[in-house]
Coordinates of C-alpha atoms in Angstrom, one line a residue:
Chain A
M50 CA 136.2 88.8 97.1
N51 CA 138.7 86.1 96.4
E52 CA 137.7 82.4 96.2
C53 CA 138.5 81.7 99.8
E54 CA 136.5 84.6 101.0
Q55 CA 133.5 83.5 98.9
I56 CA 133.8 80.0 100.3
Q57 CA 134.0 81.5 103.8
E58 CA 130.8 83.4 103.3
Q59 CA 129.3 80.0 102.1
I60 CA 130.6 78.4 105.2
S61 CA 128.7 80.9 107.3
A62 CA 125.6 80.2 105.3
M63 CA 126.2 76.5 105.5
L64 CA 126.3 76.6 109.3
D65 CA 122.9 78.3 109.1
G66 CA 121.4 75.6 106.9
E67 CA 121.0 78.0 104.0
L68 CA 122.9 76.1 101.4
S69 CA 121.6 73.6 98.9
P70 CA 123.2 70.1 99.0
T71 CA 125.2 70.9 95.9
E72 CA 126.5 74.1 97.3
E73 CA 127.3 72.4 100.6
A74 CA 129.2 69.6 98.8
A75 CA 131.3 72.3 97.0
V76 CA 132.1 73.9 100.3
Q77 CA 133.0 70.7 101.9
A78 CA 135.3 69.8 99.0
H79 CA 137.1 73.1 99.4
I80 CA 137.7 73.0 103.1
R81 CA 139.1 69.5 102.8
Q82 CA 142.0 70.9 100.9
C83 CA 142.3 74.5 102.3
N84 CA 143.7 74.9 105.8
E85 CA 142.6 78.5 106.1
C86 CA 139.0 77.8 105.2
R87 CA 138.9 74.8 107.4
A88 CA 140.2 76.9 110.3
I89 CA 137.5 79.4 109.6
Y90 CA 134.9 76.7 109.5
E91 CA 136.0 75.4 112.9
V92 CA 136.1 78.8 114.5
F93 CA 132.7 79.8 113.0
A94 CA 131.2 76.6 114.3
T95 CA 132.7 77.0 117.7
V96 CA 131.6 80.5 118.1
S97 CA 128.1 79.7 116.9
D98 CA 127.9 76.8 119.3
A99 CA 128.9 79.2 122.1
M100 CA 125.9 81.3 121.4
T101 CA 123.6 79.4 123.6
P102 CA 120.4 81.0 124.7
E103 CA 119.9 82.0 128.3
S104 CA 116.9 80.9 130.2
L105 CA 114.0 83.2 130.7
P106 CA 113.9 85.0 134.1
P107 CA 111.5 83.0 136.2
D108 CA 109.0 85.7 136.7
L109 CA 109.0 87.2 133.3
H110 CA 106.2 85.1 131.8
N111 CA 103.8 86.1 134.5
R112 CA 104.9 89.7 134.4
I113 CA 104.1 89.8 130.7
M114 CA 100.7 88.2 131.1
T115 CA 99.8 90.5 133.9
A116 CA 100.7 93.5 131.8
V117 CA 98.7 92.2 128.9
Q118 CA 95.8 91.5 131.1
Q119 CA 95.8 95.0 132.4
R120 CA 96.1 96.4 128.9
K121 CA 93.1 94.3 128.0
V122 CA 90.9 95.7 130.8
H123 CA 92.1 99.1 130.0
K124 CA 91.2 98.8 126.3
T125 CA 87.8 97.4 127.2
R126 CA 87.0 100.2 129.4
A127 CA 88.0 103.0 127.2
K128 CA 87.6 102.1 123.7
I129 CA 88.5 105.2 121.9
L130 CA 90.2 106.6 119.0
R131 CA 92.9 108.9 119.8
S132 CA 91.6 112.4 119.3
V133 CA 92.4 113.9 116.0
L134 CA 92.9 117.2 117.7
A135 CA 96.1 117.0 119.7
T136 CA 99.5 115.5 119.5
A137 CA 101.5 115.4 122.6
A138 CA 103.7 118.0 121.3
S139 CA 101.1 120.5 120.5
V140 CA 99.4 120.8 123.8
I141 CA 101.0 121.2 127.2
L142 CA 99.5 120.2 130.4
I143 CA 100.4 121.8 133.6
V144 CA 99.2 119.7 136.4
G145 CA 97.9 121.8 139.1
V146 CA 97.1 121.1 142.6
V147 CA 97.0 118.2 144.6
F148 CA 94.0 117.3 146.5
T149 CA 93.8 113.8 147.6
L150 CA 90.8 112.6 145.8
Q151 CA 88.3 109.9 146.4
P152 CA 88.0 107.7 143.5
R153 CA 84.8 108.7 142.1
G154 CA 82.4 108.1 139.4
G155 CA 79.9 110.4 137.8
G156 CA 82.5 112.4 135.9
I157 CA 80.2 113.2 133.0
G158 CA 78.4 116.4 133.3
S159 CA 79.2 116.8 136.9
S160 CA 80.4 120.3 137.5
N161 CA 79.1 120.9 140.9
N162 CA 82.4 120.6 142.6
T163 CA 84.4 123.2 140.8
S164 CA 86.8 125.4 142.7
G165 CA 86.8 129.1 142.7
A166 CA 89.4 129.2 140.1
V167 CA 87.4 127.2 137.7
Q168 CA 84.3 129.1 138.4
E169 CA 86.2 132.2 137.6
F170 CA 87.3 130.7 134.4
Q171 CA 83.8 129.5 133.6
S172 CA 82.5 132.9 134.1
T173 CA 84.3 133.8 130.9
S174 CA 82.3 131.5 128.9
A175 CA 78.6 131.2 128.6
G176 CA 76.4 128.2 129.1
S177 CA 78.9 126.0 130.8
G178 CA 76.3 124.5 133.0
D179 CA 74.7 122.7 130.1
N180 CA 76.8 119.9 128.9
S181 CA 74.6 118.5 126.2
G182 CA 75.3 119.0 122.5
M183 CA 78.7 120.4 123.2
Q184 CA 80.4 119.0 120.3
S185 CA 78.4 121.0 117.8
A186 CA 79.5 124.2 119.5
S187 CA 83.1 123.2 119.6
N188 CA 84.2 125.1 116.6
E189 CA 83.2 128.3 118.0
T190 CA 85.9 128.7 120.5
D191 CA 87.4 132.0 121.1
G192 CA 91.1 132.1 121.8
G193 CA 91.9 128.4 121.1
A194 CA 91.7 126.7 117.8
P195 CA 88.6 124.7 117.0
F196 CA 88.3 121.5 119.0
D197 CA 87.5 118.6 116.8
A198 CA 86.0 115.7 118.5
E199 CA 85.0 114.0 115.4
A200 CA 87.0 110.9 115.7
V201 CA 85.3 109.1 118.5
I202 CA 83.9 105.7 118.2
T203 CA 81.1 104.2 120.1
E204 CA 81.8 101.7 122.7
T205 CA 79.0 99.3 122.9
A206 CA 78.5 97.6 126.2
E207 CA 76.2 96.1 128.5
E208 CA 74.7 97.6 131.5
A209 CA 76.9 99.5 133.9
P210 CA 76.3 103.2 133.9
P211 CA 79.2 105.5 133.5
E212 CA 79.3 106.0 137.2
S213 CA 80.5 102.5 137.7
T214 CA 83.4 102.5 135.3
E215 CA 85.9 101.5 137.9
I216 CA 89.5 101.8 137.2
P217 CA 91.1 98.4 137.6
D218 CA 93.7 97.9 140.1
G219 CA 97.2 98.2 138.8
L220 CA 96.4 100.7 136.2
E221 CA 97.9 104.1 136.6
S222 CA 94.7 105.8 136.3
Y223 CA 92.1 107.4 138.4
H224 CA 88.9 109.1 138.2
A225 CA 89.8 112.7 138.0
A226 CA 86.6 114.0 136.5
A227 CA 88.8 116.8 135.5
T228 CA 87.7 119.6 133.4
A229 CA 90.4 120.3 130.8
T230 CA 90.6 122.5 127.9
P231 CA 92.1 121.4 124.7
M232 CA 93.8 124.3 123.0
L233 CA 95.4 123.8 119.7
P234 CA 98.0 125.9 118.1
P235 CA 96.6 127.2 114.9
E236 CA 98.9 125.0 112.8
A237 CA 97.9 121.8 114.6
P238 CA 96.6 119.3 112.0
N239 CA 93.0 118.3 112.4
E240 CA 93.2 115.1 110.5
P241 CA 93.1 111.6 111.8
R242 CA 96.4 109.9 112.4
G243 CA 97.4 107.5 109.7
E244 CA 98.3 104.7 112.1
P245 CA 95.6 102.8 113.7
T246 CA 95.8 103.4 117.4
E247 CA 95.1 100.8 120.0
G248 CA 91.6 102.1 120.3
A249 CA 91.1 101.8 116.6
N250 CA 92.6 98.4 116.5
E251 CA 90.4 97.2 119.1
A252 CA 87.2 98.8 118.0
G253 CA 84.2 96.7 118.2
Q254 CA 86.2 93.5 118.5
S255 CA 86.1 92.5 122.1
D256 CA 83.5 92.2 124.7
T257 CA 82.9 95.2 126.9
Q258 CA 81.5 95.6 130.3
F259 CA 80.6 99.2 130.3
N260 CA 77.9 101.5 129.4
E261 CA 77.6 102.8 125.9
M262 CA 79.8 105.8 125.9
E263 CA 81.8 107.7 123.4
L264 CA 85.2 108.7 124.7
T265 CA 87.8 110.8 123.1
V266 CA 91.2 111.1 124.4
L267 CA 93.5 114.0 124.6
E268 CA 97.2 113.4 124.9
L269 CA 99.2 115.9 126.9
E270 CA 102.7 116.3 128.1
V271 CA 103.1 117.3 131.7
L272 CA 105.1 120.5 131.5
K273 CA 105.5 121.0 135.2
I274 CA 104.0 120.3 138.5
E275 CA 102.9 123.2 140.5
P276 CA 101.8 123.0 144.1
G277 CA 98.4 123.7 145.2
M278 CA 97.2 126.9 143.8
F279 CA 96.4 128.6 140.6
Q280 CA 95.7 132.2 140.6
G281 CA 95.0 132.1 144.2
A282 CA 92.6 129.3 144.1
A283 CA 93.0 125.6 144.5
L284 CA 92.2 123.1 141.8
D285 CA 90.7 119.9 142.8
D286 CA 89.9 116.7 140.9
T287 CA 87.0 118.1 139.1
T288 CA 88.6 121.2 137.8
A289 CA 90.9 122.2 135.1
L290 CA 91.3 125.3 133.1
A291 CA 93.2 126.7 130.3
V292 CA 95.5 129.6 129.8
G293 CA 96.7 129.9 126.3
N294 CA 98.0 126.6 125.2
T295 CA 98.4 125.3 128.7
V296 CA 95.9 123.1 130.4
W297 CA 95.7 122.9 134.1
V298 CA 94.3 119.7 135.5
G299 CA 93.8 118.8 139.1
Y300 CA 95.1 115.4 139.8
D301 CA 95.2 112.6 142.3
S302 CA 98.1 113.0 144.6
E303 CA 97.9 109.3 145.2
L304 CA 98.9 108.4 141.7
T305 CA 101.9 106.2 142.0
P306 CA 104.5 107.2 141.2
P307 CA 103.4 110.8 141.3
L308 CA 103.3 112.7 138.0
Q309 CA 106.3 114.7 137.1
S310 CA 107.4 116.9 134.3
G311 CA 108.0 115.0 131.2
D312 CA 105.3 112.4 131.9
Y313 CA 102.5 112.0 129.4
V314 CA 98.9 111.8 130.3
R315 CA 95.7 111.0 128.5
V316 CA 92.6 112.8 129.4
Y317 CA 89.5 110.7 128.5
Y318 CA 86.2 112.4 128.1
A319 CA 82.8 111.9 126.7
D320 CA 81.1 114.3 124.3
S321 CA 78.7 115.1 127.0
G322 CA 81.7 116.2 129.1
L323 CA 82.6 118.8 126.6
T324 CA 81.4 122.2 127.6
E325 CA 79.5 124.3 125.3
D326 CA 82.2 126.7 124.5
G327 CA 84.2 123.7 123.3
Q328 CA 87.2 124.7 125.4
R329 CA 86.7 122.7 128.5
I330 CA 86.4 119.0 129.2
Q331 CA 84.7 117.2 132.0
A332 CA 87.0 114.2 131.9
Q333 CA 86.3 110.7 133.0
T334 CA 89.8 109.7 133.7
V335 CA 93.3 111.0 133.5
E336 CA 96.0 108.4 133.2
R337 CA 99.7 108.3 132.7
Y338 CA 100.9 106.7 129.5
D339 CA 104.2 105.9 127.9
K340 CA 104.9 108.2 125.0
W341 CA 106.9 105.5 123.2
D342 CA 104.0 103.1 123.5
K343 CA 102.8 103.2 120.0
A344 CA 101.3 100.3 118.3
E345 CA 103.2 98.7 115.5
Chain B
M239 CA 109.1 74.0 116.4
V240 CA 106.3 76.3 115.4
T241 CA 105.0 75.7 112.0
E242 CA 103.7 78.5 109.9
T243 CA 100.2 77.1 110.0
D244 CA 100.3 76.9 113.8
E245 CA 101.4 80.4 114.0
Q246 CA 98.7 81.8 111.7
T247 CA 96.0 79.7 113.6
L248 CA 97.3 81.0 116.9
A249 CA 97.3 84.6 115.7
Q250 CA 93.8 84.3 114.3
K251 CA 92.5 82.9 117.6
A252 CA 94.3 85.5 119.6
K253 CA 92.9 88.2 117.3
N254 CA 89.4 86.9 118.1
G255 CA 90.0 87.5 121.7
D256 CA 91.2 84.0 122.8
A257 CA 93.3 84.8 125.8
D258 CA 94.8 81.3 125.9
A259 CA 96.0 81.6 122.3
F260 CA 97.7 84.8 123.1
E261 CA 99.4 83.2 126.1
D262 CA 100.5 80.4 123.8
I263 CA 102.1 83.0 121.5
V264 CA 103.9 84.5 124.5
R265 CA 105.1 81.1 125.6
R266 CA 106.4 80.1 122.2
F267 CA 108.3 83.2 121.5
E268 CA 109.2 84.7 124.9
K269 CA 112.5 82.9 125.3
Q270 CA 113.8 83.7 121.9
L271 CA 112.6 87.3 122.1
Y272 CA 114.3 87.6 125.5
N273 CA 117.6 86.3 124.2
V274 CA 117.4 88.5 121.1
S275 CA 116.6 91.5 123.3
L276 CA 119.3 90.6 125.8
R277 CA 122.0 90.5 123.1
M278 CA 120.7 93.8 121.6
L279 CA 120.5 95.6 124.9
G280 CA 123.2 93.9 126.9
N281 CA 121.5 93.5 130.3
P282 CA 118.8 91.3 131.6
Q283 CA 116.6 94.0 133.1
D284 CA 116.4 96.0 129.9
A285 CA 115.8 92.8 128.0
A286 CA 112.9 91.8 130.3
D287 CA 111.4 95.2 129.9
A288 CA 111.8 95.0 126.1
V289 CA 110.1 91.6 125.9
Q290 CA 107.2 92.8 128.0
E291 CA 106.9 95.9 125.8
T292 CA 107.1 93.8 122.7
F293 CA 104.2 91.6 123.7
L294 CA 102.2 94.6 124.9
K295 CA 102.6 96.2 121.5
A296 CA 101.8 93.0 119.8
Y297 CA 98.7 92.6 121.9
T298 CA 97.7 96.1 121.0
A299 CA 98.4 95.8 117.4
L300 CA 97.2 92.2 116.9
P301 CA 93.8 93.3 115.5
G302 CA 95.7 94.9 112.7
F303 CA 97.9 91.8 112.0
R304 CA 96.7 90.5 108.7
G305 CA 99.1 87.6 108.4
E306 CA 101.0 89.0 105.5
S307 CA 104.2 88.2 107.2
K308 CA 104.8 85.3 109.6
L309 CA 103.8 85.9 113.2
S310 CA 107.4 85.3 114.2
V311 CA 108.7 87.9 111.8
W312 CA 106.1 90.3 112.9
L313 CA 107.0 89.8 116.5
Y314 CA 110.7 90.2 115.8
R315 CA 110.1 93.3 113.9
I316 CA 108.3 94.8 116.9
A317 CA 111.0 93.6 119.2
R318 CA 113.7 95.1 117.1
N319 CA 112.0 98.4 117.1
V320 CA 111.5 98.3 120.8
C321 CA 115.2 97.6 121.3
V322 CA 116.3 100.3 118.9
D323 CA 114.0 102.7 120.7
A324 CA 115.4 101.6 124.0
L325 CA 119.0 102.1 122.7
R326 CA 118.0 105.5 121.4
K327 CA 116.5 106.5 124.7
R328 CA 119.6 105.2 126.5
R329 CA 121.8 107.3 124.1
E330 CA 119.7 110.4 124.9
T331 CA 120.0 109.7 128.6
V332 CA 123.7 109.3 128.2
S333 CA 124.2 112.4 126.2
L334 CA 122.1 114.4 128.6
T335 CA 123.3 113.2 131.9
N336 CA 126.0 110.8 131.6
V337 CA 128.7 112.2 129.4
D338 CA 131.9 110.7 130.6
E339 CA 134.9 112.6 131.9
E340 CA 136.3 113.4 128.5
G341 CA 132.9 114.5 127.4
K342 CA 132.5 111.7 125.0
E343 CA 129.2 110.0 124.4
L344 CA 129.3 106.3 124.7
E345 CA 128.8 104.4 121.4
W346 CA 125.2 103.2 121.5
E347 CA 126.0 99.9 119.9
I348 CA 128.3 99.0 122.7
P349 CA 125.8 98.6 125.6
D350 CA 127.1 97.9 129.0
N351 CA 130.3 96.6 127.7
R352 CA 133.0 96.6 130.3
Y353 CA 135.0 93.7 128.9
D354 CA 137.8 93.2 126.6
P355 CA 136.7 90.2 124.6
A356 CA 140.2 89.3 123.6
A357 CA 141.3 89.1 127.1
L358 CA 138.2 87.2 128.2
V359 CA 139.0 84.3 125.9
E360 CA 141.9 83.6 128.0
R361 CA 140.4 84.0 131.4
A362 CA 136.7 83.3 131.1
D363 CA 134.5 80.9 129.4
L364 CA 133.8 81.3 125.7
H365 CA 130.1 82.0 126.2
Q366 CA 130.8 85.1 128.1
A367 CA 133.5 86.2 125.7
V368 CA 131.2 85.7 122.7
R369 CA 128.5 87.7 124.4
A370 CA 130.9 90.5 125.1
A371 CA 132.2 90.4 121.5
I372 CA 128.6 90.5 120.1
D373 CA 128.2 93.8 122.0
C374 CA 131.0 95.3 120.0
L375 CA 129.7 94.4 116.6
P376 CA 128.4 97.2 114.3
A377 CA 124.6 97.5 114.8
D378 CA 123.6 96.2 111.4
Q379 CA 125.7 93.1 111.6
K380 CA 124.7 92.5 115.2
Q381 CA 121.0 92.6 114.4
A382 CA 121.3 90.1 111.6
L383 CA 123.5 87.8 113.6
I384 CA 121.4 87.9 116.7
L385 CA 118.2 87.2 114.8
R386 CA 119.9 84.2 113.3
E387 CA 121.6 82.8 116.3
F388 CA 119.1 83.7 119.1
G389 CA 115.9 84.2 117.1
E390 CA 116.6 81.1 114.9
L391 CA 115.2 82.9 111.9
S392 CA 116.1 81.9 108.4
Y393 CA 117.8 84.4 106.1
E394 CA 114.6 85.0 104.4
E395 CA 112.8 85.8 107.6
I396 CA 115.7 88.0 108.8
G397 CA 115.4 89.8 105.5
E398 CA 111.8 90.4 106.0
T399 CA 112.3 91.5 109.6
L400 CA 115.0 94.0 108.7
S401 CA 113.8 94.9 105.2
L402 CA 116.9 93.5 103.5
D403 CA 117.4 91.2 100.6
I404 CA 118.7 87.7 101.4
G405 CA 122.2 88.5 99.9
T406 CA 122.6 91.3 102.3
V407 CA 121.6 89.2 105.2
K408 CA 124.0 86.5 104.2
S409 CA 126.8 89.0 103.9
R410 CA 126.1 90.8 107.1
I411 CA 126.0 87.6 109.1
F412 CA 129.3 86.5 107.5
R413 CA 130.9 89.8 108.3
A414 CA 129.6 89.6 111.8
R415 CA 131.1 86.2 112.3
K416 CA 134.4 87.3 110.9
K417 CA 134.4 90.3 113.2
L418 CA 133.5 88.2 116.2
C419 CA 136.3 85.9 115.5
A420 CA 138.7 88.8 115.1
L421 CA 137.6 90.2 118.4
L422 CA 138.0 86.8 120.1
S423 CA 141.4 86.2 118.7
P424 CA 144.1 88.6 120.0
D425 CA 145.8 88.9 116.6
G426 CA 142.9 87.9 114.4
N427 CA 144.9 85.0 113.0
F428 CA 142.9 81.8 112.9
S429 CA 145.7 79.3 112.8
D430 CA 145.0 75.8 113.9
K431 CA 147.2 76.3 116.8
Q432 CA 145.1 79.1 118.1
T433 CA 141.7 77.7 117.3
S434 CA 142.6 74.5 119.0
K435 CA 142.5 76.3 122.3
R436 CA 139.0 77.4 121.7
R437 CA 137.6 74.4 120.0
K438 CA 134.8 72.7 121.9
G439 CA 134.9 69.8 119.5
G440 CA 132.5 68.7 116.9
A441 CA 133.7 70.9 114.0
G442 CA 136.2 69.3 111.8
T443 CA 139.0 66.9 112.8

């Protein structure tokens, strides 16, 4: 770098207020007697002046605050650690049929409303009617890798029973009360993620309005959407079943916009919603999420 | 001007669940973040999305913010990652669905650039020409310059945001300015005669 070039770099820094008074004096002395550097100074200054900020779009502030507010409600409702068991890449979700469903509570332990398909599936595993103490049995799965629901945290809250965990308006979520089966490929890591997740970050720090409930979340990629039937039977909102590494979940056709392949969904479930064979979940909620939405 | 103490106090309050404090943070930084995102991404819609995304991530990650860096630096780091992700996504989209007639992928660091900056100097206002020229800068220079000009960060803060030492920041910004001027000047020669056309006044006599 010749002398003028060095001075020109100093000119740039001077415009940014990064020079000491002594350095600035030296630059000023140089540009008084060097036409080229003086021209550079003028052009740099002009261009810099031309970089004026644009005003904020008028609705953006409110849009941001609304989004934050929704996130807040969401976090309060489902304070969870991401499950250690599944990365989006390791489990695939096929969203099955589409029954319009009534938003409903009572997801936990409610398996009365299963379709024929699920009953058929359930018949392959014992004790599915009893949803208590499921976690302890979760390592005894046959077919799928062990399901590890260790990383759940307790959400402390006031009074509302699980039945009243309403999904706030504006969230892309719904009560699916789905039964889903986490199936891990054998190599799937069973260790907690290094990064704190939003659930972890938030743990225990904000007020909550919901009943004490442990929730675990399973993150799945929607592989494809299939209409109506699975193996000759319909899936409704309370049903899901697993075939290999594929999870079928009934979903709400009113979800807006409708799910499509490539979407990512989270299935929230309580330990009590985990069936004894460890392969099926009675979910509280299924919601769409943005795969790229990772906390810093 | 947000002082460092203000920032840390605000961050602490927001961390403790003070919704007003978080809104204050949004208010203080939204315009700069919008402008930084706008220059990174090249269009208002993407920039607005990026700012929203940045604050959502910040909100989510706030409990983990320990104040080791300034709040502004922390926010810009998030914003920068959001923008880089958006550009990467855009590139993926381009390569999947939008390869041009010659089968060439568009350069990701030239978003939505349909202008020839050199020609714009002659026929449009300088602001617009400068914006178009910024779009053409190499990504590393562009990020440093944008954080300086639109984020109003010091070299030290830019260094922290981009994980660079101050000397590198200084040199990148200098090279960015030189390149900008070259783009804005048809023959890259900054004679007095040429600069006089563009001078808005103020600098030198």
